[in-house]
Coordinates of C-alpha atoms in Angstrom, one line a residue:
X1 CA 115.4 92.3 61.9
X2 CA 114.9 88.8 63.1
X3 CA 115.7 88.5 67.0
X4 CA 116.5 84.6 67.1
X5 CA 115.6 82.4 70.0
X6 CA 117.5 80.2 72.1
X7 CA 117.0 77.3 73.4
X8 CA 116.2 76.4 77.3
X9 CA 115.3 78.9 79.8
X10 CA 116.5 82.0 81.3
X11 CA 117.4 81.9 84.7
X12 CA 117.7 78.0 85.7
X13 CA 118.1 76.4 89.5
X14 CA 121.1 75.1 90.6
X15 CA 122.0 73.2 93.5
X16 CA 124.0 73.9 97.2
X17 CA 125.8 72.0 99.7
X18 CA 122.6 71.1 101.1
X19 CA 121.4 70.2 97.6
X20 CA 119.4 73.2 96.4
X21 CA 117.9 73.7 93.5
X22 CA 115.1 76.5 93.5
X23 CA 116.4 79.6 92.0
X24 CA 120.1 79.0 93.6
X25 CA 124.0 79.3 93.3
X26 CA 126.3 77.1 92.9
X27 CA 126.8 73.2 93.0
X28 CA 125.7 70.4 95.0
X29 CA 127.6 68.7 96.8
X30 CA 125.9 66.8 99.6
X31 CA 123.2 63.4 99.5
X32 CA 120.2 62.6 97.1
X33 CA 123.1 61.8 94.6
X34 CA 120.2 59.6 93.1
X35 CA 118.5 62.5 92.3
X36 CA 121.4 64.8 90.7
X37 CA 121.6 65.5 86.9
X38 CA 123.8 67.9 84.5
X39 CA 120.5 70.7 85.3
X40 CA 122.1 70.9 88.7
X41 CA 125.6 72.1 87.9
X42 CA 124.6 75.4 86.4
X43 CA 124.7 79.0 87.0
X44 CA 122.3 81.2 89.0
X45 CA 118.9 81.0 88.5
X46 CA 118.3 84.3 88.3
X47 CA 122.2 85.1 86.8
X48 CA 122.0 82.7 83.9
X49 CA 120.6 79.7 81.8
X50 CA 121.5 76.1 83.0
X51 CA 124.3 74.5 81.3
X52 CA 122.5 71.1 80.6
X53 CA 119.2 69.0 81.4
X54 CA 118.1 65.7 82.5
X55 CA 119.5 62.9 80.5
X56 CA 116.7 62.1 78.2
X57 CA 117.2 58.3 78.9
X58 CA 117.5 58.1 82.7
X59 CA 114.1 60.6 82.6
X60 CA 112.2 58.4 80.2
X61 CA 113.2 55.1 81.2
X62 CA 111.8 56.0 84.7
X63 CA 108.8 57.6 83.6
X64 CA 107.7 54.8 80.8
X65 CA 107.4 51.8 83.8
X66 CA 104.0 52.6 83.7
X67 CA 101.8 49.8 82.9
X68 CA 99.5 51.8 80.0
X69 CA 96.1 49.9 78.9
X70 CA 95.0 50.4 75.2
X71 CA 92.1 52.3 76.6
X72 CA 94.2 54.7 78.4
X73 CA 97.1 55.0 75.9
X74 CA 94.3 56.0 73.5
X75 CA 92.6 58.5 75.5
X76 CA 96.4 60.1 76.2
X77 CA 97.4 60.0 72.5
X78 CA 93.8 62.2 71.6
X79 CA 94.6 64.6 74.1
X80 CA 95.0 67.8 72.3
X81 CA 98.1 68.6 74.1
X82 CA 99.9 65.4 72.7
X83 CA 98.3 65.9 69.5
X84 CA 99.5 69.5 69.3
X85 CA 103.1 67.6 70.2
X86 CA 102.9 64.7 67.4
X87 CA 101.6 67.3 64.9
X88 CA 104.1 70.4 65.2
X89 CA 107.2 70.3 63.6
X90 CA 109.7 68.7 64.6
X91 CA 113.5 69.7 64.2
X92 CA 113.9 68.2 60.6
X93 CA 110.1 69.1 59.3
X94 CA 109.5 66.1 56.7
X95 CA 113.0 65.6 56.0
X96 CA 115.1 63.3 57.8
X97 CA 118.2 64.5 59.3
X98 CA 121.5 64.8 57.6
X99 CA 120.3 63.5 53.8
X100 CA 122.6 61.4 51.9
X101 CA 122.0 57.9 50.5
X102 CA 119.7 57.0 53.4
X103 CA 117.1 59.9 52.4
X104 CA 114.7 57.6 50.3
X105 CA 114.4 55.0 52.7
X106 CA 114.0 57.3 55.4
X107 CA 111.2 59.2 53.8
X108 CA 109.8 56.1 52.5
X109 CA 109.8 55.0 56.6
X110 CA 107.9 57.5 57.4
X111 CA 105.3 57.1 54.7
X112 CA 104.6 53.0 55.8
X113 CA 104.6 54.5 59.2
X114 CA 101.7 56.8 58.4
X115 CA 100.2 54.2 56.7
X116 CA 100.4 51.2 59.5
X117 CA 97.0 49.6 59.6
X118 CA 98.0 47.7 63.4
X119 CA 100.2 48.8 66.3
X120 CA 101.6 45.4 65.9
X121 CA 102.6 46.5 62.4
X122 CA 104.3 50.0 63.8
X123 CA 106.4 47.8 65.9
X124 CA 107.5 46.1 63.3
X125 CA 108.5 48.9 61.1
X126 CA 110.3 50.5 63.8
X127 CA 112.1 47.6 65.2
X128 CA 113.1 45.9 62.1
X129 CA 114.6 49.1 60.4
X130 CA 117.5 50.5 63.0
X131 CA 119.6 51.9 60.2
X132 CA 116.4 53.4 59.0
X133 CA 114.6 54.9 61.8
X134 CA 115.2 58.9 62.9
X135 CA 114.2 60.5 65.9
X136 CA 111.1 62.4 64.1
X137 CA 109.9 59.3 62.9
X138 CA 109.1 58.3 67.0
X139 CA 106.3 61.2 67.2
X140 CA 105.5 59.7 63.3
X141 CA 104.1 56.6 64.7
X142 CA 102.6 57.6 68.1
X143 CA 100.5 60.2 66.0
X144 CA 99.3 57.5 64.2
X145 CA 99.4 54.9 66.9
X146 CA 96.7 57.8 68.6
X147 CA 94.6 57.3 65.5
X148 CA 94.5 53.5 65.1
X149 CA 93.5 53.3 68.7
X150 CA 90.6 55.9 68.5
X151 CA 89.3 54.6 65.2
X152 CA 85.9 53.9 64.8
X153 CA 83.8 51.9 64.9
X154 CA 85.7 48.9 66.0
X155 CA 89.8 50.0 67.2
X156 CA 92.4 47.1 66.1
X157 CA 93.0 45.1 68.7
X158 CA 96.2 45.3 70.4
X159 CA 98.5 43.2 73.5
X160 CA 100.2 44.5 76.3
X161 CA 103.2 43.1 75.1
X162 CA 102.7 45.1 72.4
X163 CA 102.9 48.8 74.0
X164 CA 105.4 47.6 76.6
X165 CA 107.4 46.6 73.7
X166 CA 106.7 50.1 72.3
X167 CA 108.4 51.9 75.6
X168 CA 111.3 49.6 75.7
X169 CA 112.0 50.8 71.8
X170 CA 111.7 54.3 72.7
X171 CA 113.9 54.2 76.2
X172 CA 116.5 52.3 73.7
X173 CA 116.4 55.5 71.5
X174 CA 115.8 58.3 73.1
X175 CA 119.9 59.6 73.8
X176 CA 119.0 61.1 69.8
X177 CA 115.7 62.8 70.3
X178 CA 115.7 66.5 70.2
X179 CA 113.4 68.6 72.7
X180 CA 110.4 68.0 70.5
X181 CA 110.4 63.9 70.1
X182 CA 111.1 64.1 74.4
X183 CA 108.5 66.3 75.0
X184 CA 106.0 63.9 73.4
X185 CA 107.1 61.3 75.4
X186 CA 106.8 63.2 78.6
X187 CA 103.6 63.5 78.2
X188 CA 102.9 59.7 77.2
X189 CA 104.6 58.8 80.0
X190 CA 103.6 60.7 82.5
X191 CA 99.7 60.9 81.8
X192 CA 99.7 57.6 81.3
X193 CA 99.4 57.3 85.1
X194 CA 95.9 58.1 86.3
X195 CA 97.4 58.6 89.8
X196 CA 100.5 60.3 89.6
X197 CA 101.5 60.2 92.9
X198 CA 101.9 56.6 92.3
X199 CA 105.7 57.4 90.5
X200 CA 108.6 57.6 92.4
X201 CA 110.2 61.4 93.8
X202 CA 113.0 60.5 91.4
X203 CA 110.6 60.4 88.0
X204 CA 108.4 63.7 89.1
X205 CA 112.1 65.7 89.9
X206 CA 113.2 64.6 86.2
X207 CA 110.1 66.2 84.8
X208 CA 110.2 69.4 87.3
X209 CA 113.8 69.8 85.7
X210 CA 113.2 69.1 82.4
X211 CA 109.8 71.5 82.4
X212 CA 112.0 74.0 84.3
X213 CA 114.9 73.6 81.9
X214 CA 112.9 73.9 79.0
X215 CA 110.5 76.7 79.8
X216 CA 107.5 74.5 79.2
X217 CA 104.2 75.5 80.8
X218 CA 102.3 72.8 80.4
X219 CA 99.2 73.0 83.2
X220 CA 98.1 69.5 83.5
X221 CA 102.1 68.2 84.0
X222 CA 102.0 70.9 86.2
X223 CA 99.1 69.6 88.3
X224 CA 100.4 66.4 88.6
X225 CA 103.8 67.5 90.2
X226 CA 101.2 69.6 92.6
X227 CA 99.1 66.5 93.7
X228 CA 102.3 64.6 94.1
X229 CA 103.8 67.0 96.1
X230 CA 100.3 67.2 98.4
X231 CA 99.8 63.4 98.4
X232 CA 103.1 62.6 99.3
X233 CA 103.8 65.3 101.5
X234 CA 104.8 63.1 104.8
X235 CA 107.5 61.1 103.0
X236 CA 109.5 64.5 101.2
X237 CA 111.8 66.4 102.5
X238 CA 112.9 70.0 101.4
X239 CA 115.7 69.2 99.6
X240 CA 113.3 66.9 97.3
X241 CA 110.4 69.7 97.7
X242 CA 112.4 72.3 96.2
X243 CA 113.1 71.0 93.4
X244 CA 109.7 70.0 92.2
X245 CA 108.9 73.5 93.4
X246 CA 111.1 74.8 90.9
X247 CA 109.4 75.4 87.7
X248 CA 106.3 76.6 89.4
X249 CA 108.2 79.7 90.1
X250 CA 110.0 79.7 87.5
X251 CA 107.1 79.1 84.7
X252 CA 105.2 82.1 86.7
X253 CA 102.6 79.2 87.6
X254 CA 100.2 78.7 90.5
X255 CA 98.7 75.7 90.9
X256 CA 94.8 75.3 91.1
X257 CA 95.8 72.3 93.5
X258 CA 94.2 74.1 96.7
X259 CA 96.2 72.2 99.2
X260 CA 99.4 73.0 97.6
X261 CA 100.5 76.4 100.0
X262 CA 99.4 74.6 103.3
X263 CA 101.9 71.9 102.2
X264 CA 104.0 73.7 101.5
X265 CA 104.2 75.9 104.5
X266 CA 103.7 72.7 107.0
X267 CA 106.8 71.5 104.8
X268 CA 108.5 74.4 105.2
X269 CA 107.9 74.7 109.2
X270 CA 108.7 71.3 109.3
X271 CA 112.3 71.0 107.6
X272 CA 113.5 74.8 108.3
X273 CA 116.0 74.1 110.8
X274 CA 117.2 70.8 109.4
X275 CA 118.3 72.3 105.7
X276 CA 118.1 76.0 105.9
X277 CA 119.7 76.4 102.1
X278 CA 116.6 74.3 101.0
X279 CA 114.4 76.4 102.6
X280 CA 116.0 79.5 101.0
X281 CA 115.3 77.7 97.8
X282 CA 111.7 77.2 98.2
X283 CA 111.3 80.6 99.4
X284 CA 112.9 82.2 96.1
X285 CA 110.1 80.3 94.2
X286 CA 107.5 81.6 96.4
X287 CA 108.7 84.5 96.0
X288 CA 108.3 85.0 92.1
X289 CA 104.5 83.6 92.7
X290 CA 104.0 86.5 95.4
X291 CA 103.5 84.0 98.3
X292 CA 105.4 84.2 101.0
X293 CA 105.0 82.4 104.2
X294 CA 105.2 84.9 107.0
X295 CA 106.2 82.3 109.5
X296 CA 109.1 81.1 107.0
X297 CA 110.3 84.5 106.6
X298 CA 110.6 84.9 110.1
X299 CA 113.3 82.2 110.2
X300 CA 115.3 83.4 107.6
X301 CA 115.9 86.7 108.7
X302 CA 116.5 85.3 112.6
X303 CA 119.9 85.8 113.6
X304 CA 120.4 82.4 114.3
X305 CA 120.0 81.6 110.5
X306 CA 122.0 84.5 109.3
X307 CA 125.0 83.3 111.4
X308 CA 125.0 80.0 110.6
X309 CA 125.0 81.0 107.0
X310 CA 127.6 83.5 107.2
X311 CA 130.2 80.3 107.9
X312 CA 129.4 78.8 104.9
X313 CA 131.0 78.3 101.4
X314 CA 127.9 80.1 99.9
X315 CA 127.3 83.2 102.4
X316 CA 127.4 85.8 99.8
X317 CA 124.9 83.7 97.2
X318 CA 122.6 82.9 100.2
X319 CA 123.2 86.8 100.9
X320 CA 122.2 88.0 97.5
X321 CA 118.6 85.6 97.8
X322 CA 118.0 87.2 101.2
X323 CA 118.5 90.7 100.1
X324 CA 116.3 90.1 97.3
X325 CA 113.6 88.5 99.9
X326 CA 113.6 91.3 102.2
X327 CA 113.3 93.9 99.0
X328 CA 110.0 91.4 98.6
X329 CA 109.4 92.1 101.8
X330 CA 109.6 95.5 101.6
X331 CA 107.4 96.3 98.3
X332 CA 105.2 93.7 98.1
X333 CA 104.0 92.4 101.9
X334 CA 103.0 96.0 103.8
X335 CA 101.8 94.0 106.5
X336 CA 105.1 92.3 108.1
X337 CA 106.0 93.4 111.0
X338 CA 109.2 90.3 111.6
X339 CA 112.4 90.4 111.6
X340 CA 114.3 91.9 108.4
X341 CA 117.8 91.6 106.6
X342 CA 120.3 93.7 108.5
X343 CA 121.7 96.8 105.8
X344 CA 125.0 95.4 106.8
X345 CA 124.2 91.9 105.4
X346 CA 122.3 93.7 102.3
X347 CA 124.2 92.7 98.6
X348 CA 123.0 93.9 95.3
X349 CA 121.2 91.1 93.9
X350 CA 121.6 91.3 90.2
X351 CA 124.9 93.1 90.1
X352 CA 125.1 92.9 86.5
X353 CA 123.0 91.7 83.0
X354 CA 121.9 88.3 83.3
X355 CA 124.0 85.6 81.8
X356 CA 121.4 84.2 79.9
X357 CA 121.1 87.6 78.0
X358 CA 125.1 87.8 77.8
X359 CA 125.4 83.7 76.5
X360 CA 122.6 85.1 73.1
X361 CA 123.4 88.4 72.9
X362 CA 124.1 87.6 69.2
X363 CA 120.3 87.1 68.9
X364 CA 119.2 89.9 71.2
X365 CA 117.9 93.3 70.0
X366 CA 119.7 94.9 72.4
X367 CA 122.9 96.4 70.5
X368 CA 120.3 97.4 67.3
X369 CA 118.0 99.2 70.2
X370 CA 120.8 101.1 71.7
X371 CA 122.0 102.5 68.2
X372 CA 118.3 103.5 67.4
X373 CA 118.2 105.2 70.9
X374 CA 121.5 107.1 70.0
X375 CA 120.5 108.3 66.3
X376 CA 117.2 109.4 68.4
X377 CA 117.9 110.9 71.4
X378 CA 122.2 111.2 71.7
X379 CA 124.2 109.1 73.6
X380 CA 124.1 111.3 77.1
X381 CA 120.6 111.0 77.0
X382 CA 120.4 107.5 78.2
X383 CA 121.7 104.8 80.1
X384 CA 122.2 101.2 78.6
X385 CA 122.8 98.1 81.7
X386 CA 122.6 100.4 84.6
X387 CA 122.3 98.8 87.9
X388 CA 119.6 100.7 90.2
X389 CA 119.2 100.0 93.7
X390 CA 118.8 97.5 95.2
X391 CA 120.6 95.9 92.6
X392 CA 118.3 95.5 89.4
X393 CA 119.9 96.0 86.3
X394 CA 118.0 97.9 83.8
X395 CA 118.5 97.6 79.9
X396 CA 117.9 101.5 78.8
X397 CA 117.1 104.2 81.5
X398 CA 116.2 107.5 80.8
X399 CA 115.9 110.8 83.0
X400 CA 112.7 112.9 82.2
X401 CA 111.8 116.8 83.7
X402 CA 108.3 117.2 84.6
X403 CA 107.5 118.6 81.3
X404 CA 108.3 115.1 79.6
X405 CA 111.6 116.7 78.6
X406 CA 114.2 113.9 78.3
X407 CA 117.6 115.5 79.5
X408 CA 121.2 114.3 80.1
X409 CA 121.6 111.5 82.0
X410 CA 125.0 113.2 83.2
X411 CA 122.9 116.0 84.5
X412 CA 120.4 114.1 87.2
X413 CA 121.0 111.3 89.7
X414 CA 119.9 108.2 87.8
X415 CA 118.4 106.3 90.8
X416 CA 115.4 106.5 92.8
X417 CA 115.7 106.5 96.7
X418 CA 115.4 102.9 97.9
X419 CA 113.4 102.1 99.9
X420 CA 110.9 104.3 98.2
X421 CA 109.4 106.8 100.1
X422 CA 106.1 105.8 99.5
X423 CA 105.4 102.5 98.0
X424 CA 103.7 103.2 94.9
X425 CA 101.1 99.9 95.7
X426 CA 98.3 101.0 93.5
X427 CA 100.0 102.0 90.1
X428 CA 99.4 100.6 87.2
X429 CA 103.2 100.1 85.6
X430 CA 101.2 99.0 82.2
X431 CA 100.2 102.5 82.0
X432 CA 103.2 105.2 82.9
X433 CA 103.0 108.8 82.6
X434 CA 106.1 111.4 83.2
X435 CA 104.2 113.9 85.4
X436 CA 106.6 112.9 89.0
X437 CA 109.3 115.6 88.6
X438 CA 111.9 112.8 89.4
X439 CA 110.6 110.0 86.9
X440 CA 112.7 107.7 85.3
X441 CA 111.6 105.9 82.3
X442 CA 112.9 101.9 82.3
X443 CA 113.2 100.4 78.5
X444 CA 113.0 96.7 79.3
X445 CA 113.4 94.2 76.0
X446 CA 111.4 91.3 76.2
X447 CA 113.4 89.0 74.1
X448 CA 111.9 85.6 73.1
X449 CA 113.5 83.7 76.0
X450 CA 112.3 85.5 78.7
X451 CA 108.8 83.8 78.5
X452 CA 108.0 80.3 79.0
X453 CA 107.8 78.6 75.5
X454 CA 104.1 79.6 74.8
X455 CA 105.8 83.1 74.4
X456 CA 102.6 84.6 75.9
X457 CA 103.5 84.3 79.9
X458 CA 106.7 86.1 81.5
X459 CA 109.2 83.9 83.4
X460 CA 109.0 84.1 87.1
X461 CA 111.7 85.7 87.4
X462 CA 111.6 88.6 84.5
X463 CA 107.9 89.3 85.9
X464 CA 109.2 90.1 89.4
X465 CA 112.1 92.2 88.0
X466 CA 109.4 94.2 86.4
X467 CA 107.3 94.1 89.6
X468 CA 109.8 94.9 91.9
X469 CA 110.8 98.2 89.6
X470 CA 107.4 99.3 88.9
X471 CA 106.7 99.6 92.7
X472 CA 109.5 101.1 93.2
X473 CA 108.8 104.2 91.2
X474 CA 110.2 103.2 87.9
X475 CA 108.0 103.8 84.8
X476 CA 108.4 100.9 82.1
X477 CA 108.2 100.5 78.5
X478 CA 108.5 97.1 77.7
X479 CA 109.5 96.5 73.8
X480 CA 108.0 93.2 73.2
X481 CA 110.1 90.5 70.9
X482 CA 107.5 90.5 68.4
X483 CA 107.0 93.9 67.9
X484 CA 111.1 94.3 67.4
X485 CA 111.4 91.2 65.0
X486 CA 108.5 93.1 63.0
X487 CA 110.3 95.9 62.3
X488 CA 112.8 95.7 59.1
X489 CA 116.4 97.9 59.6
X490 CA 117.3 100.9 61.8
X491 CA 115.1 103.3 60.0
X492 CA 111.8 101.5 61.2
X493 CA 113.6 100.3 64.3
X494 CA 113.8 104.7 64.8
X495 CA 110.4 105.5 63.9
X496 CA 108.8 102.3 66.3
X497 CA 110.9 103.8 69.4
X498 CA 109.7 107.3 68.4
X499 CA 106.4 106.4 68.4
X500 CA 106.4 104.4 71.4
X501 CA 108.4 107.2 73.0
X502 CA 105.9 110.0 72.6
X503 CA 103.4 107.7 73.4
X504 CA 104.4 108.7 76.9
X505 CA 104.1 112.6 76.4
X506 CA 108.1 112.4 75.5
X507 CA 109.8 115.3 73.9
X508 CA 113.4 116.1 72.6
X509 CA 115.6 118.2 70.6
X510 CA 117.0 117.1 67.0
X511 CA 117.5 113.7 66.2
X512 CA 121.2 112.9 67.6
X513 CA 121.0 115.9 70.3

C-alpha cells in the first residue's frame, strides 16, 4: 500500500501588499520587484503547497559569480553533503532521459565523463557535445571533477579559466535540471564562498526560497543564511528578513548562530511600524520555532495595528495569523501578561484540510485509513476532517468514556473547551492514555510530505499543529508514513490500527459496530 510522495513542501510562504513572504496569504504587490519569483504567488503557507519555485537560472547564475580557487572547489566537492548529492540518484538513475537513438552516445558520455583524467578534459566533453549532454550527466562530472581535484599525491593542475568556464556551462543549462542536478549546484555555489555574507540579499533569498520550497534541511546552508542575516543586519529590512526567515520556520530549524534572536528582535523593533504585514510574517516563523518576542507581540495585538489592518485588502488573512498567534500565546507563553487578540477579531485559523493534502490526496493514506476505521469501529464512531476549536482540523477523532470505551461520536460533544481549563504544560502527547472522562483521541497521518526531505524531522508547521492540540487536551496517535506504506491491503491496514488502538487501553464492540 504504497503512500507516494510529492514533490515540494507542504505549507509554502507567500507574499502581501507589503511583500510578505513568511508563512502568508496572498500576493505581492508592492517594491523589491528584484527580489520576486513564481514561489511568491502561491497559496497559504499553512493552507497549501506553493505553486512554483525560483527559476533555476536567475538562482544559479547569481549564486555561481563566486570566484572559486581549485583548493576550495576541492574541499567543497569532498564534502559529504555534496558527495551524498553527486552520488544519489538522480531522476533518470544511469539512463538518460527519454531513450531513443541518442541512448548510446549518451551512456557512452557519461562513461568518458567518469573517466576524464583533467578538468580541462571534462570541459571539453561537456562543451563539445550539446546534443549529447543530459542534465544527470552535470552531477556526472562534478563527482568526478571532486575526485581529480582531491587525488593524491599530486592533483592535476587546473586554471581559473577553467572552473569559471565550468559555471558559465552550467548557468547555460541549468532551465533542464530537475531538483536533484540544482541541489548540487546550490551547494557548489553557495559554499564556495568562505564568507557568505559577502553575496548579495538577492542570491541568499533565492536559496531561502528554494530550501523552503523544497523542504530541504540542509544545516550548513542554513547557517550561512543565519550569519548573513547577523552580519548584514543594518542594511535589511523586514520585508527582506522575512523571507530568509522563512524556511527556518518552516524546516522546524533553529539556528546555532547565537546572535540570530537578538537580530532578529532589534529588526523586528526596528521595522514594526514601517511594514506591519512583514512583521506578521516574521512572527509566524517564530512562532513554529516557539520564540516569540514579547515586545513584538505587544505591537501586534495594539489596537493601533489591528485598525490599520482591518482597512486592508488582507484583514481576514492577517486575522487568521493573529488568531493563531494569540492561541500561541495562550498555550505556549504562561508568562504574558500584554495585550491579546480581541474574541471579536478571533477567525478559525485552519478552517478546513490543508491544500497541500487536498492537491495529493491520490497519494495520501487517508481514504484507505478511514475505510479500515469503518470495517473496525462503524462509521458513527469516528470523525474524519473535523475542525476543533480554535480552528485546527483534525484527520480522525474519536470520543472515548473513561473506561476506554470508544462510543458514538453523535452521542458526545466532539470538542474540548477552548481555552482549556487548565493548560495541560507538562504532558507528554508522545504518550496518551484515556483515563480524562472527556478525552478525545486525535488520528493524525503523517504522510511523506509533511517532513522536510530527510523524512525524519516534522515541518514547522505540522509540529505546531500537533503542539498546539496536545496542550490543548487532545490525545494523539500519529500513524507514521512508513509504518502505513509497510502494511500490504486493508486486512493488515485493520489489524495495524487495531493494534495501535488498544495500545491505548481501547475497547469496542464487533467489528463494524
Amino acid at each position: 500500500m504504497q503512500g507516494g510522495a510529492g514533490a515540494g513542501g507542504d505549507e509554502g510562504p507567500s507574499s502581501h501588499k507589503e511583500g510578505c513572504t513568511s508563512p502568508g496569504w496572498g500576493v505581492r504587490r508592492g517594491a523589491d520587484s528584484s527580489l520576486l519569483s513564481p514561489l511568491e504567488k502561491t497559496s497559504p503557507p499553512f493552507l497549501g503547497r506553493p505553486s512554483g519555485s525560483p527559476s533555476p537560472n536567475s538562482m544559479l547564475r547569481v549564486l555561481l559569480s563566486a570566484q572559486a580557487s581549485a583548493a576550495r572547489l576541492s574541499g567543497l566537492l569532498l564534502h559529504p553533503s555534496v558527495q551524498t548529492c553527486c552520488l544519489g540518484p538522480s531522476k533518470w538513475g544511469d539512463r538518460p532521459s527519454g531513450g531513443g537513438p541518442h541512448a548510446g552516445p549518451v551512456q557512452g558520455l557519461q562513461r568518458l565523463l567518469e573517466q576524464a583524467k583533467s578538468p580541462g578534459e571534462l570541459l571539453r566533453w561537456l562543451g563539445q557535445n550539446p546534443t549529447k549532454v543530459r542534465a544527470h550527466h552535470y552531477p556526472v562530472a562534478l563527482r568526478r571533477l571532486g575526485q581529480l581535484l582531491g587525488s593524491r599525491p599530486q592533483p592535476p593542475p587546473v586554471e581559473q579559466a577553467t572552473l569559471q568556464d565550468l559555471s558559465q556551462l552550467i548557468i547555460r543549462n541549468c532551465p533542464s535540471f530537475d531538483i536533484h542536478t540544482i541541489h548540487v549546484c546550490l551547494h557548489l555555489a553557495v559554499l564556495l564562498e568562505s564568507r557568505p555574507e559577502e553575496l548579495t540579499p538577492q542570491a541568499m533569498v533565492l536559496l531561502a526560497q528554494h530550501l523552503a520550497r523544497h523542504r530541504l534541511r540542509e544545516p550548513q546552508l542554513l547557517e550561512a543564511i543565519a550569519h548573513f542575516l547577523v552580519v548584514q543586519e543594518a542594511q535589511l529590512n523586514s520585508k527582506v528578513v522575512q523571507k530568509l526567515v522563512l524556511p527556518f520556520g518552516r524546516l522546524n530549524y533553529l539556528p546555532l548562530e547565537q546572535q540570530f534572536m537578538p537580530c532578529l528582535e532589534r529588526i523586528l523593533a526596528r521595522e514594526a511600524g514601517v511594514a506591519p504585514l512583514a512583521t506578521v510574517n516574521i512572527l509566524m516563523s517564530l512562532c513554529q520555532l516557539r520564540c516569540l518576542p514579547f515586545r513584538a507581540l505587544h505591537f501586534v495585538f495594539s489596537p493601533g495595528f489591528i485598525n490599520y489592518i482591518r482597512g486592508t485588502p488582507h484583514a481576514l488573512i492577517v486575522r487568521r495569523y493573529l488568531s493563531l498567534l494569540d492561541t500561541a500565546v495562550e498555550l505556549e507563553l504562561p508568562g504574558y501578561r500584554g495585550p491579546r487578540l480581541p474574541q471579536r477579531q478571533q477567525v478559525p485559523i485552519f478552517p478546513q484540510p490543508l491544500i497541500t493534502d487536498r492537491a495529493r490526496c491520490k497519494y495520501s493514506h487517508k481514504d484507505i485509513v478511514a475505510e479500515g476505521l469503518r470495517q473496525l469501529l462503524g462509521e458513527e464512531k469516528y470523525r474524519q476532517d473535523l475542525t476543533v476549536p480554535p480552528g485546527y482540523c483534525t484527520d480522525f477523532l474519536l470520543c472515548v468514556s473513561s473506561s476506554g470505551a470508544v462510543l458514538p461520536v453523535r452521542t458526545q460533544d466532539p470538542f474540548l473547551p477552548y481555552p482549556p481549563r487548565s493548560c495541560p504544560q507538562g504532558r507528554a502527547v508522545s504518550q496518551p492514555s484515556t483515563r480524562d472522562p472527556a478525552q478525545r483521541v486525535v488520528l493524525m497521518l503523517r504522510e511523506r510530505w509533511h517532513f522536510c526531505r530527510d523524512g525524519r524531522v516534522l515541518l514547522g508547521s505540522r509540529a505546531l499543529r500537533e503542539r498546539h492540540l496536545g496542550l490543548m487536551g487532545y490525545q494523539l496517535l500519529p500513524l507514521p508514513f512508513e509504518e502505513l506504506e509497510s502494511q500490504r491491503g486493508l486486512p493488515q491496514l485493520k489489524s495495524y490500527l487495531r493494534q495501535k488502538l488498544q495500545a491505548l487501553g481501547l475497547r469496542w464492540g464487533p467489528e463494524g459496530g
